[in-house]
Amino acid sequence: MDNKQPTSRLDINSGRKQEFTAPTPQNTPINPAPITSNYRPSISSISEDTITASTEKDNNNNPEASNLTGAFTSNPALISMLQGKLGSLVGRRSGYVHSLPPSVKRRIHGLQHFQAKHAELEGKFQEEVLALEKKYLELYTPLYNKRAEVIVGGYEPTDEEVRLGEKVDQDEEEEEEEEGKGKEKENLTTTTTTKEDEVNNDMVGIPEFWLTALKNHPQISETITELDELVLKHLVNIRMSYMDKPGFKLHFDFAENEHFTDKTLTKTYYYQEHAYGGDYVYDHAEGCDIHWNEGKDLTVKVETKKQRHKGTNKTRVVKRTVPAETFFAFFHPPSFPDDNTELDEEEAEGLDAKLEVDYETGEEFKDKIIPHAIDYFTGKALEYEDFPAEDEFEDEFYEEDEDDEDDDDEESDDDDDDDDGKQTTKGENAPECKQS
């Protein structure tokens, strides 16, 4: 058989009409062309000018094509509609499986049966994992209870317990690469403890234990304001429990305080009844009502604004109640709207992001903060948890145009001028956010 060398020129003017088909395993080579191939096409690269000239030539020879091109360029709405139609095709089946012969389809159905059996085992696996978690939570609970007693001053560790705890700390220090850092930490601890023993013998338990632990968690600390700290100083325990249905409940126990009357605040996370792909799927969360004392509600704030009437030059003070940024918004989780409410794409994405953050926060409490509270209190958790470093993010500050702010204020004044005829009742505010 004669070996023919491949031609280095391609006949792009061939009159035979070629048929193009979508790539399939049958017509697509397994191995790509090597990058070291000596073959170089003799066709020059196609530039934008070439495409433009070719298009103009085609339009001159074909008036119908020219009219069609004009219809697209002069009708942005038509282009947008077509783009949306094409976008809806993304992710759809290519029809390849449908085109296979019956014998191959039969084997595919067999594989689907095996996959269904696999899914059943995954569901049983997750059920057993959940049962194992419940079992060990019962074993952990006595330790958590003892920890809570130490924090509030109800139990004083024995000398043996303290000795074993110091030994754990010393063993960890010996593993550190920098010996000087370990010695410095040990000496500082001893000095601080001695000074506290001399000056603060009357100090009960471990003050602000949970507040310190939460502030050492990078994500949760971002939600804690200075006003929140005044309340979280009274947080004496965080615990969790499982329910009969898939899910878990977080319990936040507070000592008596001037901010609200509740002894315990709860947050419940529900999973869907069945596990998918070996994992339970988050369904929804429920918070609780917080019974704030008068003037102490941190979830809302009152905004006060002065408005000047352009005609009479008189001023008035307008007050309205708006949601405030606070850690306690955690007990009022985002929820899915009812079936009659429609959200645009931006609103839906925003809701999805809030739901994801809320669920991840609950998981952080369950899997990290509650089991390893002492490590978050001391800051040790920051060494072994995979938290992003602060220097990985760069702060960018943008200056707002003062003229734009003035224009916004003027527009707001104009909108409110129409309400001058209505007298605002003293103390009347917009409806407050209702805790769910």
PDB file of C-alpha atoms in Angstrom, residues 302 317-321 424-432:
ATOM      1  CA  VAL A 302     -35.008  54.415  64.637  1.00  0.00           C
ATOM      2  CA  VAL A 317     -38.583  65.678  61.889  1.00  0.00           C
ATOM      3  CA  VAL A 318     -39.509  62.311  60.418  1.00  0.00           C
ATOM      4  CA  LYS A 319     -38.793  59.068  62.291  1.00  0.00           C
ATOM      5  CA  ARG A 320     -39.008  55.543  60.972  1.00  0.00           C
ATOM      6  CA  THR A 321     -38.075  52.109  62.293  1.00  0.00           C
ATOM      7  CA  THR A 424     -47.538  62.591  61.961  1.00  0.00           C
ATOM      8  CA  THR A 425     -48.705  61.255  65.283  1.00  0.00           C
ATOM      9  CA  LYS A 426     -46.085  61.588  67.978  1.00  0.00           C
ATOM     10  CA  GLY A 427     -44.229  58.363  68.458  1.00  0.00           C
ATOM     11  CA  GLU A 428     -45.736  56.776  65.334  1.00  0.00           C
ATOM     12  CA  ASN A 429     -43.280  54.517  63.529  1.00  0.00           C
ATOM     13  CA  ALA A 430     -43.273  52.114  60.638  1.00  0.00           C
ATOM     14  CA  PRO A 431     -44.104  48.479  61.508  1.00  0.00           C
ATOM     15  CA  GLU A 432     -41.215  46.721  63.181  1.00  0.00           C
TER      16      GLU A 432
END
